[in-house]
Amino acid sequence: MELTRAQVVGYRVAAQGLLREPASVDDLTVLDIGLQDSAGSAALALDARLPSPPDGASLALAWTLRGAPHLHRGPDLDWLAGALWPLSDADALARLDASASMRKAGIGGLSGFEATVQAMRRVVRAPTGKGAASTAVTGATPPAVHRYCRSCQATHIFEGLFRLASLPAGLELEPGTAPPVLVPRNGAPRTAGPDRDALRRLIRSYLTLLGPATPADVAGYLDARRADLMKVWPDDLEQVSVHGHTAWLPSEAVAAVKRARPPQLTRLLGPFDPYLQARDRDLIVPDRAVQKALWPILGRPGVLFVDGEVVGTWRPKAAKTRLEITVEAFVPLPPPVRRAVDGEAQRVAAVRGARGVNVRLPR
């Protein structure tokens, strides 16, 4: 089945709740993959999808996908712990920043990961600040997973390994803490290895929300080895073609993508919004020069998203009790869009706790 880019964009916008049809946080299907929460990005993602100011109080925060902090439904952390456990020694070494040190010491990827999980489970038994937790875990793990940090002039466990091991160790993060406070989860199951059924569930969630997609796209999103991922690839998917490229979609989503239409909306998406996390960036933004503006190595901007297209970027700046939002547009903005941007900026200001907002739009 051949699909157009317009159909895929329209499908993803609807599937992720960007039409603001969900009535509450509980109705958001995008939580099936979580919302990255870097510098308040999760609150912006909630606001972009809900008709009224978001309330994420029912959600849990943890280091999950790619070791980044994400908001999830609390019960989902149980199965995600197994879904994100590395699938093989090679997969573990590919994911972990301690891989070179572990190879040199002759420690297998899975054994080093499991040893860290067990150590974290033993030593972090109460709410603990990140620094104290890192010190305790460093003292309970082999030197092969330690590194010398020049900035703090101390030896401690590799940061990526520390983060990735926290969820299977039964730990989440206390929201609103900086530095983060790690908290043992009540009733967390004892994860001891990969859960392939849970991983298939996560794969299907990605394909439902960010599909159609390829195994390479999903592997990039999960930071997993494609070869290992193919061993658990779901066998009930529909193969489709998007501009001559083969991709996969859950069979139950086929009807929705076939009838998808271009959306009519204006949103100020945060830099880590789920819509922008898809790995097929050529589909999101065909222009390579625009891609460089959206995904720099450091300092990602927010995105002005109009009728399914990225038409500009935005950056916030706090000014006393108000917020200043500067918009850089890639195309001329008609008056209705400019008015819609003002309305969206008011919502962003409310999310960030500002009393008002000044919007700088190009003339």
Coordinates of C-alpha atoms in Angstrom, one line a residue:
M1 CA 0.0 0.0 0.0
E2 CA 1.4 3.4 -1.1
L3 CA 1.0 6.2 1.4
T4 CA 1.7 9.9 0.9
R5 CA 3.7 12.2 3.2
A6 CA 0.5 14.2 3.8
Q7 CA -1.4 11.1 5.0
V8 CA 1.5 10.1 7.4
V9 CA 1.7 13.6 8.8
G10 CA -2.1 13.8 9.3
Y11 CA -2.1 10.4 10.9
R12 CA 0.7 11.2 13.4
V13 CA -0.9 14.5 14.4
A14 CA -4.2 12.8 15.2
A15 CA -2.6 9.7 16.8
Q16 CA -0.5 11.8 19.2
G17 CA -3.4 14.0 20.3
L18 CA -2.2 17.2 18.8
L19 CA -5.7 18.0 17.7
R20 CA -6.5 18.7 21.4
E21 CA -9.3 16.1 21.4
P22 CA -8.2 14.2 24.6
A23 CA -10.1 15.5 27.6
S24 CA -7.5 14.7 30.2
V25 CA -4.0 13.3 30.8
D26 CA -5.5 9.8 31.2
D27 CA -6.8 9.9 27.6
L28 CA -3.4 10.7 26.0
T29 CA -2.2 7.8 23.9
V30 CA 1.2 9.5 23.5
L31 CA 2.0 8.4 27.0
D32 CA 2.4 4.9 25.6
I33 CA 6.0 6.0 24.7
G34 CA 6.3 8.7 27.4
L35 CA 7.1 12.4 27.3
Q36 CA 10.7 13.5 27.5
D37 CA 11.1 16.0 30.3
S38 CA 14.2 18.0 29.6
A39 CA 13.9 21.6 30.9
G40 CA 10.2 21.4 31.3
S41 CA 9.5 19.9 27.8
A42 CA 6.9 17.4 29.1
A43 CA 4.6 20.1 30.4
L44 CA 4.8 21.8 27.0
A45 CA 3.9 18.5 25.3
L46 CA 0.9 18.0 27.6
D47 CA -0.3 21.6 26.9
A48 CA 0.0 21.1 23.1
R49 CA -2.4 18.2 23.4
L50 CA -5.0 19.1 26.0
P51 CA -7.8 21.7 25.7
S52 CA -7.2 23.0 29.3
P53 CA -4.1 23.6 31.4
P54 CA -2.3 20.3 31.9
D55 CA -2.1 18.5 35.2
G56 CA 0.6 15.8 35.2
A57 CA 0.3 15.0 38.9
S58 CA -0.9 11.4 38.1
L59 CA 2.3 10.7 36.1
A60 CA 5.7 9.3 37.2
L61 CA 9.1 10.6 36.2
A62 CA 12.0 8.2 35.5
W63 CA 15.2 7.9 33.4
T64 CA 13.9 5.6 30.7
L65 CA 14.3 5.9 26.9
R66 CA 18.0 6.6 26.0
G67 CA 18.6 7.4 29.7
A68 CA 16.6 10.7 29.4
P69 CA 14.0 11.7 32.0
H70 CA 10.5 10.9 30.8
L71 CA 7.0 11.2 32.2
H72 CA 5.0 7.9 32.1
R73 CA 1.9 6.5 33.6
G74 CA 3.1 5.0 37.0
P75 CA 2.1 1.4 36.3
D76 CA 3.9 1.5 32.9
L77 CA 7.2 1.7 34.6
D78 CA 6.9 -1.9 35.7
W79 CA 6.8 -3.3 32.1
L80 CA 9.2 -0.6 30.7
A81 CA 11.9 -1.9 33.0
G82 CA 12.0 -5.2 31.1
A83 CA 11.4 -3.6 27.7
L84 CA 14.5 -1.4 28.1
W85 CA 16.8 -4.0 29.4
P86 CA 19.6 -4.7 26.8
L87 CA 19.0 -7.8 24.7
S88 CA 22.5 -9.1 24.4
D89 CA 26.1 -8.3 25.4
A90 CA 26.6 -6.5 22.1
D91 CA 23.4 -4.5 22.6
A92 CA 24.4 -3.6 26.1
L93 CA 27.9 -2.4 25.0
A94 CA 26.3 -0.4 22.2
R95 CA 24.0 1.4 24.6
L96 CA 26.4 2.0 27.5
D97 CA 29.0 4.8 27.8
A98 CA 31.1 2.4 29.9
S99 CA 31.6 0.0 27.0
A100 CA 35.2 0.7 26.3
S101 CA 36.2 0.4 29.9
M102 CA 34.2 -2.8 30.2
R103 CA 35.7 -4.4 27.1
K104 CA 39.2 -3.6 28.4
A105 CA 38.4 -5.3 31.7
G106 CA 36.9 -8.3 30.0
I107 CA 33.4 -7.7 31.5
G108 CA 30.4 -8.6 29.4
G109 CA 27.9 -6.0 28.6
L110 CA 25.0 -7.8 30.2
S111 CA 26.9 -8.8 33.3
G112 CA 28.2 -5.3 33.9
F113 CA 24.7 -3.9 33.4
E114 CA 23.1 -6.4 35.8
A115 CA 25.8 -5.8 38.4
T116 CA 25.0 -2.1 38.4
V117 CA 21.3 -2.8 38.6
Q118 CA 21.8 -5.0 41.6
A119 CA 24.1 -2.5 43.3
M120 CA 21.6 0.3 42.8
R121 CA 18.8 -1.8 44.2
R122 CA 20.9 -2.6 47.3
V123 CA 22.3 0.9 48.2
V124 CA 19.5 3.2 47.2
R125 CA 16.8 2.2 49.7
A126 CA 15.3 5.7 50.4
P127 CA 14.9 9.0 48.6
T128 CA 18.5 10.0 47.8
G129 CA 20.0 12.9 45.9
K130 CA 21.8 12.0 42.6
G131 CA 25.3 12.9 44.0
A132 CA 24.9 10.7 47.1
A133 CA 23.3 7.9 45.1
S134 CA 26.2 8.0 42.5
T135 CA 28.8 7.8 45.3
A136 CA 27.1 4.9 46.9
V137 CA 26.6 3.0 43.7
T138 CA 30.3 3.7 42.7
G139 CA 31.4 2.1 46.0
A140 CA 29.3 -1.0 45.2
T141 CA 30.4 -1.6 41.6
P142 CA 33.6 -2.8 39.9
P143 CA 36.2 -0.2 38.8
A144 CA 35.5 -1.2 35.1
V145 CA 32.3 0.9 35.2
H146 CA 33.9 3.9 36.8
R147 CA 35.4 7.0 35.2
Y148 CA 37.4 10.0 36.5
C149 CA 35.4 13.2 36.2
R150 CA 37.5 16.3 35.8
S151 CA 34.7 18.7 36.5
C152 CA 34.1 17.3 40.0
Q153 CA 37.6 15.9 40.4
A154 CA 36.3 12.5 41.5
T155 CA 35.9 9.0 40.3
H156 CA 32.3 7.8 39.9
I157 CA 30.1 5.4 37.9
F158 CA 29.5 6.3 34.2
E159 CA 26.5 8.6 33.9
G160 CA 24.7 6.7 31.1
L161 CA 25.0 3.4 32.8
F162 CA 23.9 4.9 36.1
R163 CA 20.7 6.3 34.4
L164 CA 19.9 3.2 32.4
A165 CA 20.2 0.9 35.4
S166 CA 18.0 3.0 37.6
L167 CA 14.6 1.9 36.2
P168 CA 15.2 -1.9 36.5
A169 CA 16.6 -1.2 39.9
G170 CA 13.2 0.0 40.9
L171 CA 13.9 3.7 41.0
E172 CA 12.1 6.7 39.7
L173 CA 12.8 10.5 40.0
E174 CA 11.1 12.9 42.3
P175 CA 9.5 15.6 40.1
G176 CA 10.7 19.2 40.5
T177 CA 14.1 18.3 42.1
A178 CA 17.4 19.6 40.8
P179 CA 19.7 17.9 41.2
P180 CA 17.4 14.9 40.8
V181 CA 16.3 12.8 43.8
L182 CA 16.1 9.1 43.2
V183 CA 13.1 7.4 44.9
P184 CA 12.5 3.6 45.3
R185 CA 9.1 2.7 43.7
N186 CA 6.7 1.0 46.0
G187 CA 5.9 -2.5 44.8
A188 CA 8.3 -2.3 41.8
P189 CA 8.9 -5.9 40.4
R190 CA 12.3 -7.3 40.5
T191 CA 13.5 -7.0 36.9
A192 CA 16.3 -9.5 36.1
G193 CA 16.5 -9.5 32.3
P194 CA 14.8 -8.4 29.1
D195 CA 11.1 -8.8 28.7
R196 CA 10.6 -9.5 25.0
D197 CA 6.8 -9.2 25.1
A198 CA 7.1 -5.8 26.8
L199 CA 9.6 -4.8 24.1
R200 CA 7.2 -5.8 21.4
R201 CA 4.5 -3.7 23.1
L202 CA 6.9 -0.7 23.1
I203 CA 7.7 -1.3 19.4
R204 CA 4.1 -1.3 18.5
S205 CA 3.5 1.9 20.5
Y206 CA 6.2 3.6 18.6
L207 CA 4.8 2.4 15.3
T208 CA 1.3 3.5 16.3
L209 CA 2.3 7.0 17.3
L210 CA 5.3 7.6 15.0
G211 CA 4.7 5.2 12.2
P212 CA 4.9 4.0 9.6
A213 CA 8.5 3.4 10.4
T214 CA 11.4 1.0 9.8
P215 CA 13.3 -1.2 12.2
A216 CA 16.2 1.2 11.9
D217 CA 13.9 4.1 13.0
V218 CA 12.7 2.2 16.1
A219 CA 16.2 1.0 16.9
G220 CA 17.4 4.6 16.8
Y221 CA 14.6 5.7 19.1
L222 CA 15.3 3.0 21.6
D223 CA 19.1 3.2 21.2
A224 CA 19.1 -0.5 20.6
R225 CA 21.0 -2.7 18.1
R226 CA 18.9 -3.3 15.0
A227 CA 20.1 -6.9 14.7
D228 CA 18.8 -7.7 18.2
L229 CA 15.6 -5.7 17.7
M230 CA 14.8 -7.8 14.6
K231 CA 14.7 -11.0 16.7
V232 CA 11.7 -9.6 18.6
W233 CA 10.1 -7.6 15.7
P234 CA 6.3 -8.1 15.9
D235 CA 5.0 -10.4 13.2
D236 CA 1.5 -8.9 12.9
L237 CA 2.4 -5.6 11.2
E238 CA 1.3 -4.2 7.9
Q239 CA 4.0 -3.4 5.3
V240 CA 3.5 -0.1 3.5
S241 CA 5.4 2.2 1.2
V242 CA 6.0 5.9 1.8
H243 CA 7.5 7.7 -1.2
G244 CA 9.1 4.4 -2.3
H245 CA 10.5 3.6 1.2
T246 CA 9.2 0.4 2.9
A247 CA 7.9 0.9 6.4
W248 CA 5.7 -0.9 8.9
L249 CA 2.5 0.0 10.8
P250 CA 0.2 -2.0 13.2
S251 CA -2.6 -3.5 11.1
E252 CA -5.2 -1.8 13.2
A253 CA -3.8 1.6 12.3
V254 CA -4.0 1.1 8.5
A255 CA -7.6 2.4 8.2
A256 CA -6.8 5.6 10.2
V257 CA -3.7 6.4 8.1
K258 CA -5.6 5.9 4.8
R259 CA -8.3 8.3 5.8
A260 CA -5.9 10.9 7.4
R261 CA -6.2 14.5 6.2
P262 CA -3.9 17.5 6.6
P263 CA -4.5 19.0 10.1
Q264 CA -5.6 22.6 10.6
L265 CA -3.8 23.9 13.7
T266 CA -1.1 26.1 15.1
R267 CA 1.1 24.8 17.9
L268 CA 4.3 25.9 19.7
L269 CA 5.9 22.5 20.1
G270 CA 8.7 22.1 22.7
P271 CA 12.2 21.0 21.4
F272 CA 11.6 17.5 22.7
D273 CA 8.0 17.0 21.7
P274 CA 7.2 13.4 20.7
Y275 CA 6.2 14.5 17.2
L276 CA 9.8 15.7 16.7
Q277 CA 11.3 12.5 18.2
A278 CA 10.6 10.3 15.1
R279 CA 13.8 9.2 13.5
D280 CA 12.6 9.8 9.9
R281 CA 13.5 13.5 10.0
D282 CA 13.3 13.7 6.2
L283 CA 9.6 13.1 6.5
I284 CA 9.1 15.6 9.3
V285 CA 11.1 18.3 7.5
P286 CA 12.2 17.5 3.9
D287 CA 14.5 20.6 3.8
R288 CA 18.0 19.6 5.1
A289 CA 18.9 23.2 6.0
V290 CA 15.8 23.4 8.2
Q291 CA 16.7 20.1 9.8
K292 CA 20.0 21.6 10.9
A293 CA 18.1 24.5 12.6
L294 CA 15.8 22.2 14.4
W295 CA 18.2 19.6 15.7
P296 CA 21.6 21.2 16.5
I297 CA 24.0 19.4 18.7
L298 CA 23.3 21.9 21.5
G299 CA 20.4 24.2 22.3
R300 CA 17.4 22.9 20.4
P301 CA 14.7 25.5 19.7
G302 CA 11.0 25.0 19.9
V303 CA 9.1 24.5 16.7
L304 CA 6.3 26.6 15.1
F305 CA 4.0 23.9 13.7
V306 CA 1.2 25.0 11.4
D307 CA -1.2 22.7 9.6
G308 CA 1.2 19.8 9.8
E309 CA 4.3 21.7 8.6
V310 CA 7.3 23.1 10.5
V311 CA 7.3 26.7 9.5
G312 CA 9.6 28.2 12.1
T313 CA 11.3 28.0 15.4
W314 CA 10.8 29.8 18.7
R315 CA 12.9 30.4 21.8
P316 CA 11.8 31.6 25.2
K317 CA 13.5 34.1 27.5
A318 CA 12.4 34.9 31.1
A319 CA 12.1 38.7 31.7
K320 CA 11.2 39.3 35.4
T321 CA 7.7 37.9 35.8
R322 CA 7.0 37.8 32.1
L323 CA 8.1 35.6 29.3
E324 CA 9.5 36.7 25.9
I325 CA 9.1 34.4 23.0
T326 CA 11.0 35.1 19.8
V327 CA 9.8 33.5 16.7
E328 CA 11.9 32.9 13.6
A329 CA 9.7 32.0 10.6
F330 CA 10.8 30.1 7.5
V331 CA 7.8 31.4 5.5
P332 CA 5.6 34.5 5.6
L333 CA 3.0 34.1 8.4
P334 CA -0.6 35.2 7.5
P335 CA -2.6 37.2 10.0
P336 CA -4.7 34.2 11.3
V337 CA -1.5 32.3 12.1
R338 CA 0.0 35.3 13.8
R339 CA -3.1 35.6 16.0
A340 CA -2.9 31.9 16.7
V341 CA 0.7 32.2 17.7
D342 CA -0.2 34.9 20.2
G343 CA -2.8 32.5 21.8
E344 CA -0.4 29.6 21.9
A345 CA 2.3 31.9 23.5
Q346 CA -0.2 32.7 26.3
R347 CA -0.5 29.0 27.0
V348 CA 3.2 28.5 27.1
A349 CA 3.6 31.4 29.5
A350 CA 1.0 29.9 31.8
V351 CA 2.7 26.5 31.7
R352 CA 6.0 28.2 32.7
G353 CA 4.4 30.1 35.5
A354 CA 4.9 33.6 33.9
R355 CA 2.3 36.3 34.5
G356 CA 2.3 37.4 30.8
V357 CA 4.2 37.1 27.5
N358 CA 5.7 39.3 24.9
V359 CA 5.8 37.7 21.4
R360 CA 8.4 38.8 18.9
L361 CA 7.2 37.9 15.4
P362 CA 9.0 38.6 12.1
R363 CA 7.5 41.5 10.1

